[in-house]
Coordinates of C-alpha atoms in Angstrom, one line a residue:
Chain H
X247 CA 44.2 11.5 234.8
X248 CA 41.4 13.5 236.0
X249 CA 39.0 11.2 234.8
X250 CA 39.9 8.3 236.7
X251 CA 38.8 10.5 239.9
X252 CA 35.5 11.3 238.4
X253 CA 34.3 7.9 237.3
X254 CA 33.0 5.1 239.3
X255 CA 35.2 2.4 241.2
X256 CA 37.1 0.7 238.2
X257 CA 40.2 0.0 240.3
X258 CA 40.4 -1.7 243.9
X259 CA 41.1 0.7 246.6
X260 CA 44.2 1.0 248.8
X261 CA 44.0 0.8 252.3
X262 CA 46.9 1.7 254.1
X263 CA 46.6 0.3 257.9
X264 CA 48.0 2.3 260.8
X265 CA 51.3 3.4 258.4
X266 CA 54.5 5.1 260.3
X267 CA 55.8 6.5 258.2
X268 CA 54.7 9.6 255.5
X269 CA 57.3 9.2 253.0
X270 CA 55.6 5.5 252.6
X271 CA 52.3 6.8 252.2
X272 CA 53.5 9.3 249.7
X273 CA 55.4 6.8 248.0
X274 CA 52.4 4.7 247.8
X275 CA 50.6 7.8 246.6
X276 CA 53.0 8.1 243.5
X277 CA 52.8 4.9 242.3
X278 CA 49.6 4.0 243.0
X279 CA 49.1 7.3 240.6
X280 CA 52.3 6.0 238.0
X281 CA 49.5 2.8 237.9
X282 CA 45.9 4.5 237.3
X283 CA 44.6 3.7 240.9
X284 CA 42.8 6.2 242.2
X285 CA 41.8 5.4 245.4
X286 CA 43.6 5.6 248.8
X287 CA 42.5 4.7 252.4
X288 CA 44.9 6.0 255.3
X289 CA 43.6 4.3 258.5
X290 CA 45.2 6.2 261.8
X291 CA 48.9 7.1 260.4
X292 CA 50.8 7.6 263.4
X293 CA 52.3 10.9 262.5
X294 CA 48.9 12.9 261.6
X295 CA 47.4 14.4 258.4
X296 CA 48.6 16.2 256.5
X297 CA 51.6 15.0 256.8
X298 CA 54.8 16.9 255.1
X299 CA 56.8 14.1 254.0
X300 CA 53.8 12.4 252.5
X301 CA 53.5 15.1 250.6
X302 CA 56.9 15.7 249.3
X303 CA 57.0 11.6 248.3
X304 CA 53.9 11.6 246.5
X305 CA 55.2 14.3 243.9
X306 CA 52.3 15.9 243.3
X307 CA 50.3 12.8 242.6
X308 CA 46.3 13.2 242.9
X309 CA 45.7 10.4 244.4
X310 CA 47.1 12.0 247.7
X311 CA 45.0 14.7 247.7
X312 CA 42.2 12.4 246.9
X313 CA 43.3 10.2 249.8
X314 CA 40.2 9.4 252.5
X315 CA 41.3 9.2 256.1
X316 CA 39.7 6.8 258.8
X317 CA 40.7 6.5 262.5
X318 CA 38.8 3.0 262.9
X319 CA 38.9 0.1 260.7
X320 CA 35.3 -0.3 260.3
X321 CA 35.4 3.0 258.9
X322 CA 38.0 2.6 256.7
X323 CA 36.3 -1.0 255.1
X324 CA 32.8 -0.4 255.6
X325 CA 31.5 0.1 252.1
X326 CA 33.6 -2.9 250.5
X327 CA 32.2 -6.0 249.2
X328 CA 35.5 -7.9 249.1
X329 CA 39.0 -7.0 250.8
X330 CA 42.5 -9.0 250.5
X331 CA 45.1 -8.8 253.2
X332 CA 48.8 -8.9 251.9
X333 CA 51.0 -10.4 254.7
X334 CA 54.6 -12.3 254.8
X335 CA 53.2 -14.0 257.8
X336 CA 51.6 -17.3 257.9
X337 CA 48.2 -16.5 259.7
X338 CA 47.2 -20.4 260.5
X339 CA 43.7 -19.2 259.0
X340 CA 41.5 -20.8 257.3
X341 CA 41.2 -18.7 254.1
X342 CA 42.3 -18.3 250.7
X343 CA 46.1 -17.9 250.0
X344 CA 46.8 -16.3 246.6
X345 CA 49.6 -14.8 244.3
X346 CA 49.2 -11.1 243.6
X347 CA 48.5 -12.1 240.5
X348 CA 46.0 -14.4 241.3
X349 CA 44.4 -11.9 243.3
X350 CA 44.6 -9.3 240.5
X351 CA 42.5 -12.1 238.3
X352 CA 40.0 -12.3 240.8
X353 CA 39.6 -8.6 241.7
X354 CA 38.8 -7.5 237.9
X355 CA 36.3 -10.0 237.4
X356 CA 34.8 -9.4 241.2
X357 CA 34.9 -5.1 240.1
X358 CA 33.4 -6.1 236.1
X359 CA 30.6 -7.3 237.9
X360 CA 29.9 -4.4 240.0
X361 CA 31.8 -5.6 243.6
X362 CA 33.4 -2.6 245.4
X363 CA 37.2 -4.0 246.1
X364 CA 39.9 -2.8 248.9
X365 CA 43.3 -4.8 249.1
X366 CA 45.1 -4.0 252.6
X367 CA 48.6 -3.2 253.5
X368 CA 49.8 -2.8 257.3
X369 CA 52.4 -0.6 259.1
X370 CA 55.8 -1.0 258.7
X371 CA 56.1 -2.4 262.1
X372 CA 54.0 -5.7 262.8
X373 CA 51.8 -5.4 259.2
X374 CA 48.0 -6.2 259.8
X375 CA 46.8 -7.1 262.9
X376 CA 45.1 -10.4 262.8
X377 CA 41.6 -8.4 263.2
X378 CA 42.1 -6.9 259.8
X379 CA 43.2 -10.2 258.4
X380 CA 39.8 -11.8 259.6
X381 CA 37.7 -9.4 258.1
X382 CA 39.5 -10.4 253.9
X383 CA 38.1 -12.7 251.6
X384 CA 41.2 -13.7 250.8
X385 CA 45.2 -13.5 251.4
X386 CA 47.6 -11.7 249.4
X387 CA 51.4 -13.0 249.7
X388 CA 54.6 -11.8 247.7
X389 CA 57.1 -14.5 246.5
X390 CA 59.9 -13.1 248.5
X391 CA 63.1 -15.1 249.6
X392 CA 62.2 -16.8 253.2
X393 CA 66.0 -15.5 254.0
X394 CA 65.2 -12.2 253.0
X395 CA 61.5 -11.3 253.7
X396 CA 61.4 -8.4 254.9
X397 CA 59.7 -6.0 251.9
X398 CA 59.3 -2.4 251.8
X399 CA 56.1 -1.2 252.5
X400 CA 56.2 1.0 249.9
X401 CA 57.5 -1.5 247.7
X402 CA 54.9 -4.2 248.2
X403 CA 52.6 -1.1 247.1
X404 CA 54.3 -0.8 244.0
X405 CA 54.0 -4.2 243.3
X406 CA 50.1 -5.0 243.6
X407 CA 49.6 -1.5 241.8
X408 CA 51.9 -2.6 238.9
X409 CA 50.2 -6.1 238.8
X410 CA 46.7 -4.3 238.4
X411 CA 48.3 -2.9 234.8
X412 CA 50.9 -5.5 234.3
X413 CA 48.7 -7.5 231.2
X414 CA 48.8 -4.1 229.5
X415 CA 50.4 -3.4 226.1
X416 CA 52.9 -0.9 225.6
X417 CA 51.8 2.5 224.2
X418 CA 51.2 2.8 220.4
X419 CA 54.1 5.8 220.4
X420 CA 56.4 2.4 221.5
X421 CA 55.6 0.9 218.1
X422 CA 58.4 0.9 215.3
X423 CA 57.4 3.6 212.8
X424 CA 60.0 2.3 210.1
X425 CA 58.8 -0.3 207.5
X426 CA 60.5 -3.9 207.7
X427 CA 62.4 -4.1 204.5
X428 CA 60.4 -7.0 201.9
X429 CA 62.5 -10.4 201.0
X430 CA 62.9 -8.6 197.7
X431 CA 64.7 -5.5 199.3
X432 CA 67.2 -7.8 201.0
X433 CA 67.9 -10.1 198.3
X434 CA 68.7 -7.4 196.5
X435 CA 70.9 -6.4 199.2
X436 CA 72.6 -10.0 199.5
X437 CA 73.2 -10.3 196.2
X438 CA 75.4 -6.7 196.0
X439 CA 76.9 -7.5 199.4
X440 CA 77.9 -11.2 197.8
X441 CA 79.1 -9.6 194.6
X442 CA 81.2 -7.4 196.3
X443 CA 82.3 -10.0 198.5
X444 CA 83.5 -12.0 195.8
X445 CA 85.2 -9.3 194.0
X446 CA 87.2 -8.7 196.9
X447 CA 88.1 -12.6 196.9
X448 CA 86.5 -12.8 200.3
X449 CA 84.6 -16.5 199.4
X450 CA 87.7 -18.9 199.5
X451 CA 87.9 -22.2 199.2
X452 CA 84.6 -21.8 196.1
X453 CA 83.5 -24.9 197.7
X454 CA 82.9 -23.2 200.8
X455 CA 80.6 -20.2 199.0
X456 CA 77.2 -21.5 199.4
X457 CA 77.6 -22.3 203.4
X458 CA 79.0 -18.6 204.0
X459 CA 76.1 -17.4 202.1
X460 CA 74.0 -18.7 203.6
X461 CA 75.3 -17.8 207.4
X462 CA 76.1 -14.1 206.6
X463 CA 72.0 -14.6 205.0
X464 CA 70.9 -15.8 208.2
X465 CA 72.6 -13.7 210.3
X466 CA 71.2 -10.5 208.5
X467 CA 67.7 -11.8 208.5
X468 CA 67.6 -12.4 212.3
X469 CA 67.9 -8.7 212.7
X470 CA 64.7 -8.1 210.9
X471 CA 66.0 -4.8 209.1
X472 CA 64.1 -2.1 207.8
X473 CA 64.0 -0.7 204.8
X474 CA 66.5 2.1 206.1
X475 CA 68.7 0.2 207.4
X476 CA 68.6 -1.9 204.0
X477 CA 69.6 1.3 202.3
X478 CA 71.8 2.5 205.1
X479 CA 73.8 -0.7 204.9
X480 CA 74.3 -1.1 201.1
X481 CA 75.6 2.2 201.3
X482 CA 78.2 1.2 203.6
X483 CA 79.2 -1.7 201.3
X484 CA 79.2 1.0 198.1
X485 CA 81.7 3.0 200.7
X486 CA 83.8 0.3 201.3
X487 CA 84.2 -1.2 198.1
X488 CA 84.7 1.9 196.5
X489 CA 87.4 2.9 199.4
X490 CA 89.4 -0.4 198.8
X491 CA 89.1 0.0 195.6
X492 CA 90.9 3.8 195.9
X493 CA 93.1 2.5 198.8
X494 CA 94.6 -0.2 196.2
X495 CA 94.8 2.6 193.6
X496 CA 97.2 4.2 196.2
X497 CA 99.1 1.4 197.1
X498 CA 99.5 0.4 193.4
X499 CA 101.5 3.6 192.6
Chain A
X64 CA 70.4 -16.6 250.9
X65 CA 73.8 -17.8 250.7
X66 CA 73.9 -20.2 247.7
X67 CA 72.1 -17.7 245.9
X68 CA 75.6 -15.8 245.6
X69 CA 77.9 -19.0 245.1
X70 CA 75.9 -20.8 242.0
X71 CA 76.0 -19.8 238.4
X72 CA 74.0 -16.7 237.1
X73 CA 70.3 -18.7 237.6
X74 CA 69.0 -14.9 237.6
X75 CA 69.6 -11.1 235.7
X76 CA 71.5 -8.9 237.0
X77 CA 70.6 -5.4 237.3
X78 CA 72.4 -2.8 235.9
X79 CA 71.9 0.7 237.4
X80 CA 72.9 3.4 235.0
X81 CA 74.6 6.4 236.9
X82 CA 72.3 6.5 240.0
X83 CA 72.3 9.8 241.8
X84 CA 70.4 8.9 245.5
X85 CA 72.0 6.5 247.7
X86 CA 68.4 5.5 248.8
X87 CA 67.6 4.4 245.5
X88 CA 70.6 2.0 245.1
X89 CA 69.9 0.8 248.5
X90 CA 65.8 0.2 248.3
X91 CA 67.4 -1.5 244.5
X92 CA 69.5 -3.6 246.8
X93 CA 67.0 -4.7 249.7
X94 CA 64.6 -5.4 247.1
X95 CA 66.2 -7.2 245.0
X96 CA 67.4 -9.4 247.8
X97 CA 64.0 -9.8 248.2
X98 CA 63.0 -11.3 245.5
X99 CA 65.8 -13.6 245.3
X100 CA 68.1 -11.4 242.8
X101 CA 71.5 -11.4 243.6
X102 CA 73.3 -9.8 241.0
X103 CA 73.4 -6.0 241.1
X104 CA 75.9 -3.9 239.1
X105 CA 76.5 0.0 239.6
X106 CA 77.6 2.6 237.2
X107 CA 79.2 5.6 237.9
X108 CA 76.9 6.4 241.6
X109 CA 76.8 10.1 241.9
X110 CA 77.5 10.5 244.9
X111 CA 80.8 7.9 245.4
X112 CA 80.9 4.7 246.8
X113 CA 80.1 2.9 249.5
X114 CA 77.4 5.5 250.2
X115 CA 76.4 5.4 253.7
X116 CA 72.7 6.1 252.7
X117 CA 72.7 2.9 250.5
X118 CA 74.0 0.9 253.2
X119 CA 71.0 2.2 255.6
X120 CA 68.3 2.0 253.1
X121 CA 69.7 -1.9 252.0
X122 CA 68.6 -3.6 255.2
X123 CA 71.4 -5.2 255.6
X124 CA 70.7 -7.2 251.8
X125 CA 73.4 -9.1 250.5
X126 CA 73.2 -7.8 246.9
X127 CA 74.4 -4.7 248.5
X128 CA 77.8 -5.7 249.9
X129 CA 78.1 -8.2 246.4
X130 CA 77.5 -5.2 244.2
X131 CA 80.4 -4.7 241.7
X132 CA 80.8 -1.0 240.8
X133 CA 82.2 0.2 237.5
X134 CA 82.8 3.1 235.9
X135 CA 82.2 3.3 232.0
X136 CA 79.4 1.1 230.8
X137 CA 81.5 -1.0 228.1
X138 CA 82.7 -2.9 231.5
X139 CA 79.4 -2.8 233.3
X140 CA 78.3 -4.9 229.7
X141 CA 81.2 -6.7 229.1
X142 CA 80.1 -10.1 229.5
X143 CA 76.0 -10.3 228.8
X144 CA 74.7 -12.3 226.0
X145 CA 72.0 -10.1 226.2
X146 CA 70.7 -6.8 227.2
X147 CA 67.5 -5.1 228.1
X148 CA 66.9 -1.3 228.8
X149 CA 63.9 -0.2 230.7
X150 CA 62.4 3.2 229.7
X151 CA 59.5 5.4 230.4
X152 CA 60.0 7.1 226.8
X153 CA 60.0 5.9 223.0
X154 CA 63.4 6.7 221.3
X155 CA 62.0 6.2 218.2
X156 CA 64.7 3.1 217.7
X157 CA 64.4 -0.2 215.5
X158 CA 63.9 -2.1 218.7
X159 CA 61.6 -4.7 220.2
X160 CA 59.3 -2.9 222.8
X161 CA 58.2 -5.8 225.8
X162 CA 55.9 -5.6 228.9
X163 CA 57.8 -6.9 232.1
X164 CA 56.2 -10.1 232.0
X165 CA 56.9 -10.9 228.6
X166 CA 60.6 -9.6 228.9
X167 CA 61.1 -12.2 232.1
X168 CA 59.8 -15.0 230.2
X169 CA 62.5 -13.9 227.4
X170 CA 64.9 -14.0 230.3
X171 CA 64.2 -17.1 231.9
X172 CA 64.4 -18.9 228.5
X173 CA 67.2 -17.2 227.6
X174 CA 69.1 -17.9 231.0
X175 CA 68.1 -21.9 231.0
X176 CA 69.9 -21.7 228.0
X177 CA 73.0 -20.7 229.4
X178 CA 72.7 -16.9 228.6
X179 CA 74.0 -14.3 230.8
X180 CA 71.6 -11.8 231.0
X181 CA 71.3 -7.8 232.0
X182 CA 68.5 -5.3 232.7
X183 CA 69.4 -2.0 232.9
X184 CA 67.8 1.1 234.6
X185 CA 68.6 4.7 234.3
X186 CA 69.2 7.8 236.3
X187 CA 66.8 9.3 238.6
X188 CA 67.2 12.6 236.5
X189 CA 66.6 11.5 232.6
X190 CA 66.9 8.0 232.6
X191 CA 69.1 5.5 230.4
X192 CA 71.1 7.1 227.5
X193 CA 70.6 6.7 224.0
X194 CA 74.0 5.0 223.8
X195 CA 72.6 2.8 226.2
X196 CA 69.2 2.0 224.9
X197 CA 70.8 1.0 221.7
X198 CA 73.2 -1.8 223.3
X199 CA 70.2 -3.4 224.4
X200 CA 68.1 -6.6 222.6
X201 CA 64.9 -5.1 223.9
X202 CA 63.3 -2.3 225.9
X203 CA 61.0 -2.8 228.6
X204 CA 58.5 -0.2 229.5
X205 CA 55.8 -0.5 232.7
X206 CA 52.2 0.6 232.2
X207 CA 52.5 3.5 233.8
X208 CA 49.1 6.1 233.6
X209 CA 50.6 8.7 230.5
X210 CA 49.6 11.5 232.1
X211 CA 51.7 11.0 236.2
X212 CA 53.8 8.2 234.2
X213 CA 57.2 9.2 236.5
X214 CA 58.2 5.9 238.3
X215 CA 60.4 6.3 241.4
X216 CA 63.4 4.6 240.0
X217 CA 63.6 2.4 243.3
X218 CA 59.9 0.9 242.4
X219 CA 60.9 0.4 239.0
X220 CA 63.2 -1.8 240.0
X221 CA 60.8 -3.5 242.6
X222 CA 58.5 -4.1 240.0
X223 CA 60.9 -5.7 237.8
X224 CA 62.5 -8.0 240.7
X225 CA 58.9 -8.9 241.7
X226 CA 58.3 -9.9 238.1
X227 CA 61.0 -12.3 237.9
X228 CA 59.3 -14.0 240.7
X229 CA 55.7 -13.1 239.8
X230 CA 54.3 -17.1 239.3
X231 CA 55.8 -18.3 241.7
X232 CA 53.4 -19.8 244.4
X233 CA 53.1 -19.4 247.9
X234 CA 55.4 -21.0 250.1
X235 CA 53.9 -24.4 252.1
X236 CA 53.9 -22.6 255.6
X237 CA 51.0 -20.9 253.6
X238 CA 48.7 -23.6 253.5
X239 CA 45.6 -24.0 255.8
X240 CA 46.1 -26.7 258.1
X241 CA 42.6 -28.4 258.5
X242 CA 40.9 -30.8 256.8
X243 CA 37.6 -29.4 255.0
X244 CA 34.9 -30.8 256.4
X245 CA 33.1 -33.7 254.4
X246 CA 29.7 -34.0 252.7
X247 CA 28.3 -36.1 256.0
X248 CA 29.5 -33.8 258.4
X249 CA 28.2 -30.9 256.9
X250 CA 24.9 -32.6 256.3
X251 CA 24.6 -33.7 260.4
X252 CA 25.6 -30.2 260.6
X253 CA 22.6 -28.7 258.8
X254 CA 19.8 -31.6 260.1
X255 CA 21.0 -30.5 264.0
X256 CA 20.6 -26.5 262.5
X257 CA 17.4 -27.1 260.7
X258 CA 15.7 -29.1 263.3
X259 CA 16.5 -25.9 266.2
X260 CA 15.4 -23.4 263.8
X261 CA 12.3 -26.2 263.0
X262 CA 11.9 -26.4 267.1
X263 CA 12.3 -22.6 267.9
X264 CA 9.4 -21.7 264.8
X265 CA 12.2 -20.3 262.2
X266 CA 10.6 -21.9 259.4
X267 CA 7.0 -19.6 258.7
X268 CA 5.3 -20.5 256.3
X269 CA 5.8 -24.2 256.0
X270 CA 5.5 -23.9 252.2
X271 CA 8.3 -22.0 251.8
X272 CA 10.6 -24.4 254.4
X273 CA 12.4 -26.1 251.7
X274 CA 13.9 -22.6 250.0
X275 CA 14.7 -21.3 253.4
X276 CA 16.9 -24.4 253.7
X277 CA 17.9 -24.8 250.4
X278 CA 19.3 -21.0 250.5
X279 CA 20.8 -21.3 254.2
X280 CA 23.1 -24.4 253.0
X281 CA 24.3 -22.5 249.8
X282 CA 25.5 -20.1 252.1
X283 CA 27.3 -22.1 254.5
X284 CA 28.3 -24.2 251.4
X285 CA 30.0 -21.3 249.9
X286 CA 32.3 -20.6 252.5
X287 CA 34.0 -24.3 252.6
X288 CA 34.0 -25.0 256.2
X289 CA 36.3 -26.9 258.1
X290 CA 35.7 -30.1 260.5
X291 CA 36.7 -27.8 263.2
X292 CA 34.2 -24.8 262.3
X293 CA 31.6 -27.5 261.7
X294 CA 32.1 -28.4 265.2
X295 CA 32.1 -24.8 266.8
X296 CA 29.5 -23.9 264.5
X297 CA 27.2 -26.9 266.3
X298 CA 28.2 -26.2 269.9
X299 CA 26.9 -22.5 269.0
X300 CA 23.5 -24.0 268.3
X301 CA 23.3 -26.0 270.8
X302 CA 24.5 -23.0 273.3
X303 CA 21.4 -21.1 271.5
X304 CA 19.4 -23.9 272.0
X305 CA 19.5 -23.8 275.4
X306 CA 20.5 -20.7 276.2
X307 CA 16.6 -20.0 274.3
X308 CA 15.4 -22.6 276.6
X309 CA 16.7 -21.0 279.6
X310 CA 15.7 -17.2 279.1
X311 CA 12.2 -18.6 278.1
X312 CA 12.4 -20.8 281.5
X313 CA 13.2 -16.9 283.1
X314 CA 11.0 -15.6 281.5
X315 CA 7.7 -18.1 282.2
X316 CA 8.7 -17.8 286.1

């Protein structure tokens, strides 16, 4: 992860506005971290720096340690080309309202071509003063229940740092290493399944055989087996049909 | 909220696999009522049940004091149509591997038509089991960074709950209120502008007048204005105006 510390501004930046409390900031920390963004603002948290709990909540992530302080808000914006303000409150202001995802759209294209971007959160308390709101290009808003609004700060966090990665694939160690089993593996495998079926009188009324082969033939190919389990499962049909086969043997003496 | 809890299952439920922290099942709770989830199951919690640290960190969410709490997780299953288990790690299984967003659109198809449908989370300690992973249609996994890829297992769940909600718009009370201002009033707005600046000897050299004004309107253009800005914005030229007048007036006394 080192890296990402080291290279320019490929992410937006974080800023935290006059947080409470440091389990929240550590919190933020983490997953901010867990999502590959680097860069954290803390303007004026009310119960200093460092703070303990912060530290204890961000386990161990870098992007505390990395973490720029400010005590006014010009400081804490003053090198930004473009901020958002995330609120649940209606502002009556005339300026851009947009999804987090929305946002997220705008903010990669705004950093591919070279704009330095901040997204701000505020306390736990009141959120962002109006002031802070003034200064964004654009509003940030979470599709939360009007009943229940009332979001984590932490949490809303997460969120916009998950939506910066949330278009991204799932690691190649994620990908199936088995081989899907060819049409030729699993007709082979119907036909032994069928044949064994049919010895053991399953198919009855005759009439009826080509419809129940072809739902037990459906049902199999929906699974998308592999060739394993292809092998796995005509094993299983050897096992019973040789078992029944033994089990009669007992039952016929 | 209320009718969220008395209609059908419109949403997934959540599943929490053996949570150890009270806080986590509550933040699950609170969040999920957040985002509009009602639906929260737990299996086996640690630490008993109620937990008085759920209750705190729940904020009073509904989801909490709905939750149903079982104890073995054939009855925490028993009646989804389909399954899906999130995980930070590959278990090497025969299984489809989804991003959050593409598991929720699964879900949402899968719920119009008339599935019930489950996501289930693991343990704060090693996450969902095997025997877990394996009931599941699908696995979900977040983008976490590989290398600080430990998700606070609260945040997981926010990220999923915010997901289910992630296109939704922003609610109405969102929307500016004034009307943009039109062509013609923007245009009177420039001529008064132009012909101060024209009066007070902005424009130097004449030649290059027409790419000073061309370049001032593209910027006011940019920034849409309102019929209300339009209006301040001309009773600050006019103050200017005048207020020039007057200091010069001081001045030549």
């Amino acid at each position: 992860m080192t890296d990402l510390y080291q290279t320019g501004h490929t992410a937006p930046a974080f800023i935290l506005h006059t947080p409470q409390l440091g389990e929240n900031i550590g919190a933020a920390a983490r997953v901010m971290g867990n999502f590959g963004l680097p860069e954290l603002v803390v303007l004026d948290p009310r119960d200093g720096w460092p703070n303990d709990k912060a530290i204890t909540m961000s386990a161990g992530s870098p992007v505390l340690d990395n973490a720029r302080v400010e005590y006014r808000l010009t400081d804490a914006t003053h090198d930004f080309t473009r901020l958002y303000a995330t609120t649940a409150r209606p502002r009556g202001m005339e300026k851009p309202v947009l999804t987090a995802r929305q946002a997220v759209a705008e903010m990669r294209a705004a950093i591919a071509a070279g704009e330095r971007v901040g997204v701000m959160f505020g306390g736990e308390k009141s959120g962002l003063p109006n002031e802070a709101v003034t200064m964004a290009d654009a509003i940030i808003t979470l599709p939360v229940d009007r009943s229940f609004s009332s979001l984590n700060l932490a949490q809303a966090i997460a969120v916009i740092a998950y939506e910066w990665k949330a278009e991204e694939a799932p690691p190649a160690e994620f990908e199936p290493v088995s081989d899907i089993a060819k049409r030729e593996d699993l007709e082979r495998m119907f036909e032994h399944f069928e044949y064994e079926l049919e010895r053991a009188g399953f198919f009855y009324p005759p009439s009826k055989t080509p419809l129940m082969v072809q739902n037990l033939r459906n049902a199999f190919i929906r699974g998308r087996w592999t060739e394993q389990e292809v092998r796995t499962f005509r094993g299983a049909v050897k096992a019973l049909a040789l078992g029944r086969g033994k089990a009669r043997v007992v039952r016929e003496d």
